[in-house]
XYZ file of N, CA and C in Angstrom:
729
model
N 99.721 -138.694 1.840
C 98.638 -138.815 0.867
C 97.425 -138.060 1.383
N 97.025 -137.061 0.657
C 95.873 -136.273 1.070
C 94.595 -137.010 0.724
N 93.691 -137.116 1.654
C 92.503 -137.943 1.500
C 91.240 -137.096 1.490
N 90.397 -137.338 0.489
C 89.119 -136.646 0.377
C 88.010 -137.677 0.302
N 87.098 -137.661 1.244
C 86.014 -138.630 1.245
C 84.947 -138.205 0.247
N 84.642 -139.103 -0.686
C 83.648 -138.827 -1.712
C 82.370 -139.563 -1.334
N 81.372 -138.849 -0.898
C 80.131 -139.467 -0.432
C 79.129 -139.534 -1.578
N 78.955 -140.733 -2.115
C 78.009 -140.957 -3.207
C 77.198 -142.191 -2.902
N 75.946 -142.264 -3.389
C 75.161 -143.481 -3.220
C 75.901 -144.658 -3.820
N 75.861 -145.802 -3.146
C 76.686 -146.921 -3.567
C 75.891 -148.220 -3.482
N 75.748 -148.912 -4.608
C 75.091 -150.214 -4.628
C 76.117 -151.297 -4.317
N 75.629 -152.536 -4.204
C 76.535 -153.660 -3.982
C 77.545 -153.772 -5.123
N 77.062 -153.552 -6.366
C 77.953 -153.626 -7.519
C 79.011 -152.531 -7.463
N 78.623 -151.332 -7.033
C 79.579 -150.236 -6.910
C 80.639 -150.561 -5.857
N 80.188 -151.146 -4.750
C 81.125 -151.524 -3.696
C 82.134 -152.537 -4.210
N 81.661 -153.483 -5.019
C 82.553 -154.481 -5.597
C 83.593 -153.837 -6.504
N 83.157 -152.888 -7.326
C 84.069 -152.220 -8.256
C 85.106 -151.401 -7.498
N 84.661 -150.677 -6.463
C 85.582 -149.854 -5.677
C 86.641 -150.723 -5.004
N 86.192 -151.799 -4.361
C 87.150 -152.667 -3.678
C 88.047 -153.377 -4.684
N 87.493 -153.766 -5.833
C 88.291 -154.420 -6.867
C 89.386 -153.490 -7.374
N 89.057 -152.210 -7.555
C 90.052 -151.231 -8.003
C 91.158 -151.065 -6.967
N 90.758 -150.983 -5.690
C 91.747 -150.861 -4.620
C 92.665 -152.075 -4.575
N 92.080 -153.268 -4.788
C 92.883 -154.489 -4.785
C 93.795 -154.564 -5.999
N 93.340 -154.049 -7.150
C 94.202 -154.008 -8.331
C 95.474 -153.216 -8.042
N 95.286 -152.027 -7.462
C 96.441 -151.189 -7.144
C 97.294 -151.848 -6.069
N 96.637 -152.385 -5.027
C 97.375 -153.033 -3.952
C 98.141 -154.253 -4.420
N 97.515 -155.048 -5.295
C 98.172 -156.257 -5.801
C 99.449 -155.919 -6.559
N 99.379 -154.900 -7.414
C 100.556 -154.574 -8.225
C 101.608 -153.811 -7.421
N 101.198 -153.115 -6.379
C 102.180 -152.582 -5.449
C 102.957 -153.725 -4.799
N 102.229 -154.751 -4.370
C 102.851 -155.903 -3.720
C 103.775 -156.640 -4.675
N 103.313 -156.867 -5.904
C 104.106 -157.604 -6.885
C 105.399 -156.892 -7.250
N 105.411 -155.576 -7.122
C 106.588 -154.807 -7.537
C 107.456 -154.358 -6.381
N 107.245 -154.962 -5.205
C 108.184 -154.780 -4.108
C 107.810 -153.806 -3.031
N 106.567 -153.346 -2.997
C 106.165 -152.401 -1.964
C 106.042 -153.091 -0.605
N 106.184 -152.310 0.459
C 106.036 -152.860 1.801
C 104.585 -153.272 2.055
N 104.412 -154.262 2.934
C 103.080 -154.751 3.278
C 102.223 -153.632 3.864
N 102.808 -152.826 4.747
C 102.058 -151.752 5.385
C 101.561 -150.731 4.360
N 102.353 -150.470 3.320
C 101.924 -149.526 2.285
C 100.756 -150.094 1.483
N 100.804 -151.391 1.193
C 99.721 -152.027 0.433
C 98.419 -151.952 1.226
N 98.469 -152.328 2.512
C 97.266 -152.282 3.346
C 96.739 -150.860 3.466
N 97.638 -149.910 3.690
C 97.230 -148.517 3.860
C 96.606 -147.963 2.583
N 97.150 -148.340 1.426
C 96.623 -147.868 0.147
C 95.201 -148.369 -0.081
N 94.968 -149.656 0.182
C 93.632 -150.227 0.014
C 92.632 -149.531 0.926
N 93.008 -149.319 2.177
C 92.110 -148.678 3.137
C 91.815 -147.239 2.745
N 92.811 -146.502 2.305
C 92.623 -145.091 1.945
C 91.734 -144.939 0.716
N 91.946 -145.791 -0.286
C 91.142 -145.691 -1.507
C 89.676 -145.965 -1.196
N 89.413 -147.039 -0.466
C 88.025 -147.389 -0.151
C 87.363 -146.310 0.713
N 88.082 -145.781 1.685
C 87.529 -144.740 2.547
C 87.242 -143.474 1.752
N 88.153 -143.106 0.843
C 87.961 -141.907 0.037
C 86.762 -142.036 -0.886
N 86.429 -143.262 -1.272
C 85.313 -143.474 -2.198
C 84.012 -143.834 -1.483
N 83.949 -143.610 -0.164
C 82.681 -143.730 0.535
C 82.552 -144.848 1.539
N 83.598 -145.631 1.770
C 83.515 -146.726 2.735
C 83.610 -146.183 4.160
N 82.811 -146.748 5.050
C 82.863 -146.352 6.458
C 83.728 -147.291 7.280
N 83.948 -148.493 6.783
C 84.796 -149.454 7.497
C 85.521 -150.329 6.478
N 86.828 -150.420 6.610
C 87.657 -151.192 5.675
C 88.622 -152.060 6.465
N 88.752 -153.298 6.062
C 89.734 -154.210 6.638
C 90.582 -154.779 5.505
N 91.887 -154.771 5.679
C 92.789 -155.325 4.664
C 93.865 -156.146 5.352
N 94.057 -157.367 4.870
C 95.090 -158.259 5.401
C 95.946 -158.720 4.233
N 97.269 -158.512 4.352
C 98.164 -158.783 3.234
C 99.363 -159.605 3.699
N 99.682 -160.650 2.943
C 100.938 -161.363 3.053
C 101.499 -161.468 1.632
N 102.754 -161.848 1.438
C 103.339 -161.814 0.096
C 102.583 -162.578 -0.978
N 101.792 -163.565 -0.632
C 101.089 -164.340 -1.657
C 99.569 -164.184 -1.617
N 99.053 -163.326 -0.723
C 97.600 -163.229 -0.567
C 97.182 -161.839 -0.086
N 96.083 -161.334 -0.661
C 95.461 -160.105 -0.188
C 93.992 -160.411 0.091
N 93.534 -160.109 1.283
C 92.128 -160.276 1.634
C 91.634 -158.940 2.185
N 90.499 -158.467 1.672
C 89.995 -157.161 2.104
C 88.479 -157.134 2.066
N 87.903 -156.281 2.897
C 86.455 -156.074 2.904
C 86.190 -154.594 3.112
N 85.051 -154.140 2.584
C 84.678 -152.729 2.708
C 83.176 -152.612 2.904
N 82.759 -151.819 3.878
C 81.343 -151.524 4.104
C 81.103 -150.059 3.765
N 80.192 -149.826 2.819
C 79.940 -148.470 2.354
C 78.971 -147.741 3.287
N 78.875 -146.432 3.102
C 78.066 -145.605 3.988
C 76.575 -145.923 3.900
N 76.127 -146.477 2.761
C 74.705 -146.805 2.609
C 74.403 -148.263 2.942
N 75.393 -148.971 3.478
C 75.195 -150.364 3.859
C 75.701 -151.374 2.864
N 76.106 -150.948 1.665
C 76.675 -151.862 0.682
C 77.943 -152.511 1.218
N 78.139 -153.778 0.880
C 79.270 -154.518 1.445
C 79.935 -155.354 0.363
N 81.263 -155.408 0.418
C 82.012 -156.237 -0.519
C 83.199 -156.866 0.198
N 83.441 -158.109 -0.122
C 84.581 -158.830 0.443
C 85.265 -159.585 -0.686
N 86.564 -159.374 -0.862
C 87.292 -159.977 -1.976
C 88.660 -160.456 -1.525
N 89.236 -161.362 -2.332
C 90.531 -161.936 -2.011
C 91.334 -162.086 -3.293
N 92.625 -161.863 -3.219
C 93.518 -162.034 -4.354
C 94.657 -162.980 -3.980
N 94.898 -163.961 -4.843
C 96.044 -164.835 -4.680
C 97.140 -164.345 -5.620
N 98.239 -163.870 -5.057
C 99.343 -163.329 -5.866
C 100.228 -164.491 -6.281
N 99.984 -165.008 -7.472
C 100.623 -166.248 -7.913
C 102.020 -166.054 -8.481
N 102.263 -164.940 -9.155
C 103.509 -164.783 -9.895
C 104.685 -164.360 -9.033
N 104.455 -164.149 -7.759
C 105.558 -163.779 -6.894
C 105.891 -162.301 -6.971
N 106.927 -161.905 -6.220
C 107.273 -160.500 -6.078
C 108.591 -160.206 -6.783
N 108.611 -159.143 -7.559
C 109.828 -158.644 -8.173
C 110.005 -157.191 -7.745
N 111.164 -156.629 -8.038
C 111.447 -155.260 -7.629
C 111.366 -154.328 -8.838
N 110.365 -153.454 -8.833
C 110.218 -152.464 -9.888
C 109.681 -151.185 -9.235
N 110.595 -150.398 -8.700
C 110.194 -149.220 -7.944
C 109.601 -148.137 -8.831
N 109.877 -148.197 -10.122
C 109.253 -147.257 -11.052
C 107.741 -147.477 -11.077
N 107.314 -148.732 -11.137
C 105.884 -149.036 -11.113
C 105.269 -148.667 -9.763
N 105.997 -148.920 -8.688
C 105.492 -148.571 -7.355
C 105.197 -147.076 -7.275
N 106.105 -146.263 -7.794
C 105.911 -144.817 -7.765
C 104.695 -144.401 -8.595
N 104.532 -145.007 -9.775
C 103.389 -144.655 -10.615
C 102.066 -145.100 -9.990
N 102.061 -146.257 -9.363
C 100.856 -146.732 -8.692
C 100.508 -145.853 -7.493
N 101.524 -145.378 -6.778
C 101.278 -144.450 -5.676
C 100.637 -143.159 -6.184
N 101.094 -142.705 -7.347
C 100.524 -141.486 -7.930
C 99.054 -141.692 -8.290
N 98.745 -142.852 -8.874
C 97.346 -143.160 -9.217
C 96.493 -143.194 -7.956
N 97.015 -143.789 -6.907
C 96.279 -143.872 -5.643
C 95.982 -142.485 -5.081
N 96.970 -141.612 -5.116
C 96.769 -140.251 -4.601
C 95.729 -139.501 -5.431
N 95.810 -139.637 -6.751
C 94.852 -138.954 -7.625
C 93.434 -139.465 -7.390
N 93.297 -140.771 -7.179
C 91.985 -141.354 -6.949
C 91.413 -140.892 -5.613
N 92.245 -140.854 -4.583
C 91.786 -140.438 -3.264
C 91.405 -138.955 -3.233
N 92.084 -138.136 -4.020
C 91.804 -136.703 -4.030
C 90.642 -136.345 -4.949
N 90.153 -137.312 -5.742
C 89.062 -137.050 -6.654
C 89.490 -136.495 -7.999
N 90.812 -136.490 -8.262
C 91.318 -135.954 -9.529
C 90.974 -136.861 -10.704
N 90.800 -138.162 -10.447
C 90.419 -139.103 -11.497
C 89.289 -139.990 -10.985
N 88.558 -140.588 -11.910
C 87.463 -141.484 -11.548
C 87.982 -142.908 -11.380
N 87.112 -143.775 -10.893
C 87.488 -145.174 -10.725
C 87.844 -145.797 -12.075
N 87.056 -145.490 -13.122
C 87.314 -146.048 -14.447
C 88.662 -145.577 -14.980
N 88.992 -144.313 -14.770
C 90.278 -143.785 -15.220
C 91.425 -144.436 -14.458
N 91.211 -144.674 -13.166
C 92.246 -145.322 -12.358
C 92.510 -146.741 -12.856
N 91.449 -147.477 -13.167
C 91.606 -148.846 -13.658
C 92.354 -148.850 -14.988
N 92.064 -147.879 -15.846
C 92.749 -147.781 -17.136
C 94.238 -147.479 -16.940
N 94.548 -146.575 -16.009
C 95.942 -146.220 -15.747
C 96.725 -147.393 -15.169
N 96.060 -148.180 -14.322
C 96.732 -149.356 -13.749
C 97.119 -150.339 -14.852
N 96.241 -150.528 -15.833
C 96.539 -151.420 -16.949
C 97.753 -150.931 -17.733
N 97.890 -149.619 -17.855
C 99.049 -149.057 -18.560
C 100.329 -149.272 -17.759
N 100.252 -149.025 -16.454
C 101.428 -149.167 -15.588
C 101.913 -150.613 -15.574
N 100.998 -151.581 -15.651
C 101.383 -152.991 -15.638
C 102.333 -153.332 -16.776
N 102.274 -152.570 -17.868
C 103.092 -152.872 -19.049
C 104.339 -151.994 -19.148
N 104.523 -151.104 -18.185
C 105.641 -150.169 -18.241
C 106.908 -150.828 -17.712
N 107.992 -150.715 -18.459
C 109.297 -151.174 -18.009
C 110.113 -149.955 -17.590
N 110.889 -150.067 -16.505
C 111.630 -148.899 -16.026
C 112.717 -148.438 -16.989
N 113.416 -149.363 -17.605
C 114.496 -149.017 -18.518
C 114.519 -150.002 -19.689
N 115.125 -149.582 -20.774
C 115.292 -150.471 -21.914
C 116.313 -151.552 -21.575
N 116.237 -152.720 -22.237
C 117.183 -153.811 -21.940
C 118.642 -153.394 -22.033
N 118.993 -152.567 -23.047
C 120.389 -152.154 -23.209
C 120.880 -151.384 -21.992
N 120.027 -150.493 -21.475
C 120.401 -149.710 -20.292
C 120.574 -150.628 -19.086
N 119.698 -151.646 -18.963
C 119.806 -152.608 -17.854
C 121.111 -153.390 -17.937
N 121.498 -153.796 -19.151
C 122.743 -154.558 -19.321
C 123.958 -153.706 -18.957
N 123.964 -152.445 -19.402
C 125.076 -151.545 -19.081
C 125.135 -151.288 -17.573
N 123.967 -151.072 -16.962
C 123.919 -150.863 -15.520
C 124.440 -152.069 -14.747
N 124.070 -153.274 -15.204
C 124.546 -154.497 -14.548
C 126.062 -154.616 -14.655
N 126.606 -154.287 -15.826
C 128.052 -154.368 -16.026
C 128.792 -153.408 -15.098
N 128.308 -152.176 -14.982
C 128.954 -151.196 -14.105
C 128.814 -151.588 -12.637
N 127.638 -152.130 -12.280
C 127.383 -152.567 -10.907
C 128.365 -153.662 -10.497
N 128.473 -154.686 -11.335
C 129.355 -155.815 -11.020
C 130.820 -155.389 -11.069
N 131.188 -154.554 -12.032
C 132.568 -154.085 -12.112
C 132.967 -153.355 -10.830
N 132.061 -152.549 -10.310
C 132.343 -151.832 -9.071
C 132.539 -152.767 -7.891
N 131.682 -153.778 -7.767
C 131.823 -154.734 -6.662
C 133.069 -155.596 -6.824
N 133.410 -155.946 -8.056
C 134.618 -156.741 -8.290
C 135.848 -155.970 -7.825
N 135.889 -154.692 -8.143
C 137.001 -153.850 -7.711
C 136.990 -153.682 -6.200
N 135.804 -153.559 -5.616
C 135.666 -153.378 -4.169
C 136.199 -154.591 -3.404
N 135.969 -155.780 -3.936
C 136.401 -157.004 -3.251
C 137.825 -157.423 -3.611
N 138.615 -156.485 -4.085
C 140.043 -156.752 -4.279
C 140.444 -157.158 -5.675
N 139.569 -157.046 -6.628
C 139.900 -157.417 -7.995
C 140.727 -156.348 -8.694
N 141.355 -156.733 -9.790
C 142.125 -155.794 -10.598
C 141.221 -155.195 -11.673
N 141.782 -154.253 -12.437
C 141.000 -153.673 -13.519
C 140.658 -154.715 -14.577
N 141.535 -155.703 -14.755
C 141.226 -156.788 -15.693
C 140.076 -157.638 -15.163
N 140.037 -157.821 -13.836
C 138.929 -158.562 -13.224
C 137.598 -157.847 -13.445
N 137.627 -156.507 -13.390
C 136.383 -155.771 -13.602
C 135.867 -155.951 -15.025
N 136.792 -156.103 -15.984
C 136.374 -156.344 -17.365
C 135.677 -157.697 -17.483
N 136.295 -158.728 -16.894
C 135.682 -160.058 -16.927
C 134.356 -160.088 -16.191
N 134.311 -159.429 -15.017
C 133.064 -159.379 -14.261
C 131.974 -158.647 -15.003
N 132.328 -157.555 -15.693
C 131.345 -156.802 -16.469
C 130.748 -157.625 -17.593
N 131.587 -158.405 -18.280
C 131.094 -159.261 -19.371
C 130.142 -160.324 -18.840
N 130.491 -160.915 -17.698
C 129.611 -161.929 -17.087
C 128.287 -161.294 -16.677
N 128.344 -160.073 -16.156
C 127.128 -159.374 -15.726
C 126.164 -159.188 -16.890
N 126.700 -158.869 -18.065
C 125.848 -158.700 -19.244
C 125.179 -160.018 -19.606
N 125.943 -161.123 -19.561
C 125.380 -162.438 -19.866
C 124.269 -162.795 -18.883
N 124.513 -162.587 -17.591
C 123.516 -162.898 -16.555
C 122.287 -162.010 -16.724
N 122.504 -160.739 -17.057
C 121.386 -159.817 -17.258
C 120.517 -160.255 -18.428
N 121.144 -160.727 -19.491
C 120.387 -161.214 -20.650
C 119.605 -162.475 -20.287
N 120.260 -163.405 -19.580
C 119.595 -164.657 -19.203
C 118.435 -164.419 -18.243
N 118.555 -163.414 -17.389
C 117.491 -163.150 -16.413
C 116.207 -162.678 -17.080
N 116.308 -162.228 -18.334
C 115.126 -161.773 -19.048
C 114.335 -162.887 -19.701
N 114.908 -164.087 -19.746
C 114.214 -165.219 -20.347
C 113.337 -165.922 -19.323
N 112.176 -166.370 -19.766
C 111.240 -167.078 -18.894
C 111.324 -168.570 -19.201
N 112.312 -169.231 -18.583
C 112.540 -170.658 -18.812
C 111.783 -171.458 -17.764
N 111.012 -172.483 -18.155
C 110.158 -173.217 -17.209
C 110.875 -173.751 -15.977
N 112.100 -174.297 -16.154
C 112.765 -174.924 -15.015
C 113.590 -173.931 -14.182
N 113.505 -172.639 -14.496
C 114.229 -171.647 -13.698
C 113.274 -170.616 -13.114
N 112.103 -171.059 -12.668
C 111.150 -170.144 -12.053
C 111.269 -170.186 -10.538
N 110.783 -169.144 -9.904
C 110.779 -169.115 -8.443
C 112.190 -169.112 -7.877
N 112.405 -169.943 -6.860
C 113.698 -169.990 -6.189
C 114.804 -170.556 -7.067
N 114.441 -171.307 -8.110
C 115.454 -171.892 -8.974
C 116.136 -170.851 -9.861
N 115.472 -169.733 -10.130
C 116.052 -168.740 -11.037
C 117.326 -168.115 -10.471
N 117.305 -167.539 -9.239
C 118.563 -166.990 -8.714
C 119.633 -168.058 -8.506
N 119.207 -169.284 -8.164
C 120.169 -170.376 -8.001
C 120.868 -170.668 -9.328
N 120.091 -170.763 -10.400
C 120.651 -171.045 -11.720
C 121.555 -169.917 -12.194
N 121.097 -168.658 -12.005
C 121.907 -167.517 -12.433
C 123.207 -167.433 -11.637
N 123.145 -167.765 -10.350
C 124.358 -167.762 -9.531
C 125.331 -168.842 -9.996
N 124.794 -170.002 -10.341
C 125.642 -171.088 -10.844
C 126.322 -170.681 -12.153
N 125.561 -170.049 -13.040
C 126.124 -169.581 -14.310
C 127.205 -168.534 -14.061
N 126.914 -167.583 -13.155
C 127.882 -166.527 -12.855
C 129.168 -167.097 -12.280
N 129.037 -168.054 -11.348
C 130.222 -168.669 -10.756
C 131.034 -169.456 -11.761
N 130.349 -170.198 -12.622
C 131.042 -170.998 -13.638
C 131.775 -170.105 -14.632
N 131.106 -169.043 -15.071
C 131.739 -168.125 -16.021
C 132.916 -167.385 -15.396
N 132.866 -167.174 -14.075
C 133.988 -166.520 -13.396
C 135.257 -167.357 -13.525
N 135.116 -168.667 -13.369
C 136.260 -169.568 -13.522
C 136.753 -169.553 -14.967
N 135.813 -169.548 -15.907
C 136.175 -169.616 -17.331
C 136.908 -168.350 -17.778
N 136.378 -167.162 -17.414
C 137.016 -165.921 -17.882
C 138.422 -165.763 -17.299
N 138.625 -166.215 -16.063
C 139.966 -166.153 -15.484
C 140.897 -167.167 -16.149
N 140.334 -168.303 -16.549
C 141.133 -169.327 -17.211
C 141.625 -168.860 -18.581
N 140.783 -168.095 -19.295
C 141.156 -167.631 -20.634
C 141.913 -166.298 -20.588
N 142.148 -165.747 -19.392
C 142.975 -164.554 -19.276
C 142.247 -163.243 -19.160
N 140.914 -163.270 -18.992
C 140.150 -162.024 -18.841
C 139.975 -161.644 -17.372
N 140.736 -162.300 -16.509
C 140.682 -162.010 -15.084
C 141.854 -162.659 -14.385
N 142.235 -162.108 -13.237
C 143.360 -162.652 -12.480
C 142.933 -163.325 -11.178
N 141.812 -162.865 -10.604
C 141.396 -163.308 -9.280
C 139.983 -163.901 -9.379
N 139.898 -165.223 -9.352
C 138.596 -165.889 -9.488
C 137.657 -165.497 -8.358
N 138.176 -165.401 -7.137
C 137.327 -165.080 -5.987
C 136.662 -163.715 -6.149
N 137.447 -162.718 -6.525
C 136.897 -161.365 -6.661
C 135.858 -161.299 -7.772
N 136.131 -161.958 -8.887
C 135.179 -161.944 -10.000
C 133.902 -162.681 -9.617
N 134.049 -163.836 -8.951
C 132.869 -164.626 -8.567
C 131.997 -163.866 -7.570
N 132.627 -163.259 -6.571
C 131.853 -162.525 -5.568
C 131.161 -161.324 -6.204
N 131.882 -160.608 -7.060
C 131.302 -159.439 -7.712
C 130.121 -159.775 -8.594
N 130.221 -160.873 -9.347
C 129.132 -161.239 -10.258
C 127.920 -161.779 -9.507
N 128.156 -162.523 -8.433
C 127.033 -163.092 -7.684
C 126.261 -161.994 -6.936
N 126.927 -160.872 -6.639
C 126.228 -159.748 -6.005
C 125.058 -159.271 -6.850
N 125.126 -159.534 -8.153
C 124.074 -159.094 -9.073
C 122.741 -159.780 -8.795
N 122.769 -161.004 -8.288
C 121.528 -161.758 -8.084
C 121.135 -161.886 -6.618
N 121.895 -161.259 -5.724
C 121.523 -161.283 -4.299
C 120.342 -160.339 -4.073
N 119.243 -160.830 -3.489
C 118.027 -160.002 -3.317
C 118.113 -159.081 -2.109
N 119.010 -158.122 -2.161
C 119.214 -157.229 -1.021
C 117.998 -156.376 -0.708
N 117.330 -155.870 -1.756
C 116.161 -155.019 -1.541
C 115.001 -155.819 -0.952
N 114.831 -157.073 -1.404
C 113.785 -157.935 -0.843
C 114.058 -158.207 0.637
N 115.334 -158.433 0.961
C 115.714 -158.685 2.348
C 115.389 -157.468 3.220
N 115.739 -156.273 2.735
C 115.492 -155.061 3.505
C 113.997 -154.793 3.650
N 113.218 -155.073 2.588
C 111.767 -154.888 2.672
C 111.173 -155.803 3.726
N 111.687 -157.042 3.814
C 111.239 -157.969 4.847
C 111.537 -157.442 6.246
N 112.723 -156.858 6.411
C 113.080 -156.261 7.707
C 112.130 -155.114 8.052
N 111.827 -154.263 7.056
C 110.919 -153.139 7.291
C 109.510 -153.617 7.640
N 109.063 -154.709 7.004
C 107.755 -155.262 7.346
C 107.711 -155.693 8.813
N 108.789 -156.322 9.275
C 108.831 -156.767 10.662
C 108.876 -155.573 11.619
N 109.617 -154.527 11.245
C 109.691 -153.326 12.081
C 108.314 -152.672 12.195
N 107.530 -152.737 11.107
C 106.190 -152.143 11.101
C 105.142 -153.029 11.758
N 105.568 -154.171 12.306
C 104.654 -155.035 13.035
C 104.052 -156.162 12.226
N 104.384 -156.259 10.927
C 103.865 -157.346 10.098
C 104.836 -158.532 10.173
N 104.779 -159.247 11.299
C 105.771 -160.286 11.570
C 105.660 -161.460 10.600
N 104.434 -161.872 10.271
C 104.256 -163.006 9.361
C 104.793 -162.660 7.978
N 104.357 -161.519 7.441
C 104.790 -161.109 6.108
C 106.297 -160.875 6.062
N 106.823 -160.207 7.099
C 108.256 -159.953 7.132
C 109.062 -161.237 7.179
N 108.606 -162.206 7.983
C 109.310 -163.488 8.078
C 109.291 -164.234 6.746
N 108.147 -164.199 6.052
C 108.037 -164.871 4.756
C 108.976 -164.236 3.730
N 109.055 -162.908 3.729
C 109.944 -162.235 2.770
C 111.409 -162.493 3.095
N 111.749 -162.501 4.376
C 113.131 -162.797 4.757
C 113.504 -164.210 4.351
N 112.587 -165.163 4.564
C 112.841 -166.550 4.184
C 113.009 -166.670 2.668
N 112.160 -165.975 1.921
C 112.277 -165.998 0.466
C 113.611 -165.424 0.005
N 114.037 -164.319 0.621
C 115.313 -163.715 0.245
C 116.491 -164.631 0.586
N 116.421 -165.264 1.762
C 117.503 -166.181 2.148
C 117.562 -167.380 1.216
């Protein structure tokens, strides 16, 4: 990320807006699966590029705390509680990284960056139909990999579509850790049913293939990367959440 320091007079209100914008980008990077080190680095780079002489950022999966001291003495300290948890949307991460680079290079203003962030928050990577087809192919491949027959892949693919549809619903009693548990239970139960009605031959292969759909492998790997980068607390929390 190429960094250009923009030296402009800055009031306390300006410092608040600059840090708030950096936290907006950092918060949504965190919510969409970015590494802790990237979130901290993004906040520091944005504030420095917009005139801060000293920036501190501390991030864990549920909290962002940051402060910035501007070149004219203006100071701002803010905190964000990330309540909705973390999901994986690398399309949004890429777009937010682009906004950060443009802001640091001076290609866009703070107001334009805030507007773009609002747009990115509403962007979905793929249409639901494409997600359902992708889930079916993903599960079919794993079912075949774990020793299933071609008939097993058909049953696993159908279950994958059902699980993909259910994962899009926001049901009160299936939030947080209960959601993957519930989806796994549904996938396992349907695996027994489809084999019972003749759409599969091997219950084990179908069950393992379908449950692979809800295993948080990317979250687990992100937690490992956080620990490798020295963020032991954040990495441990993400690993625990994935487990």
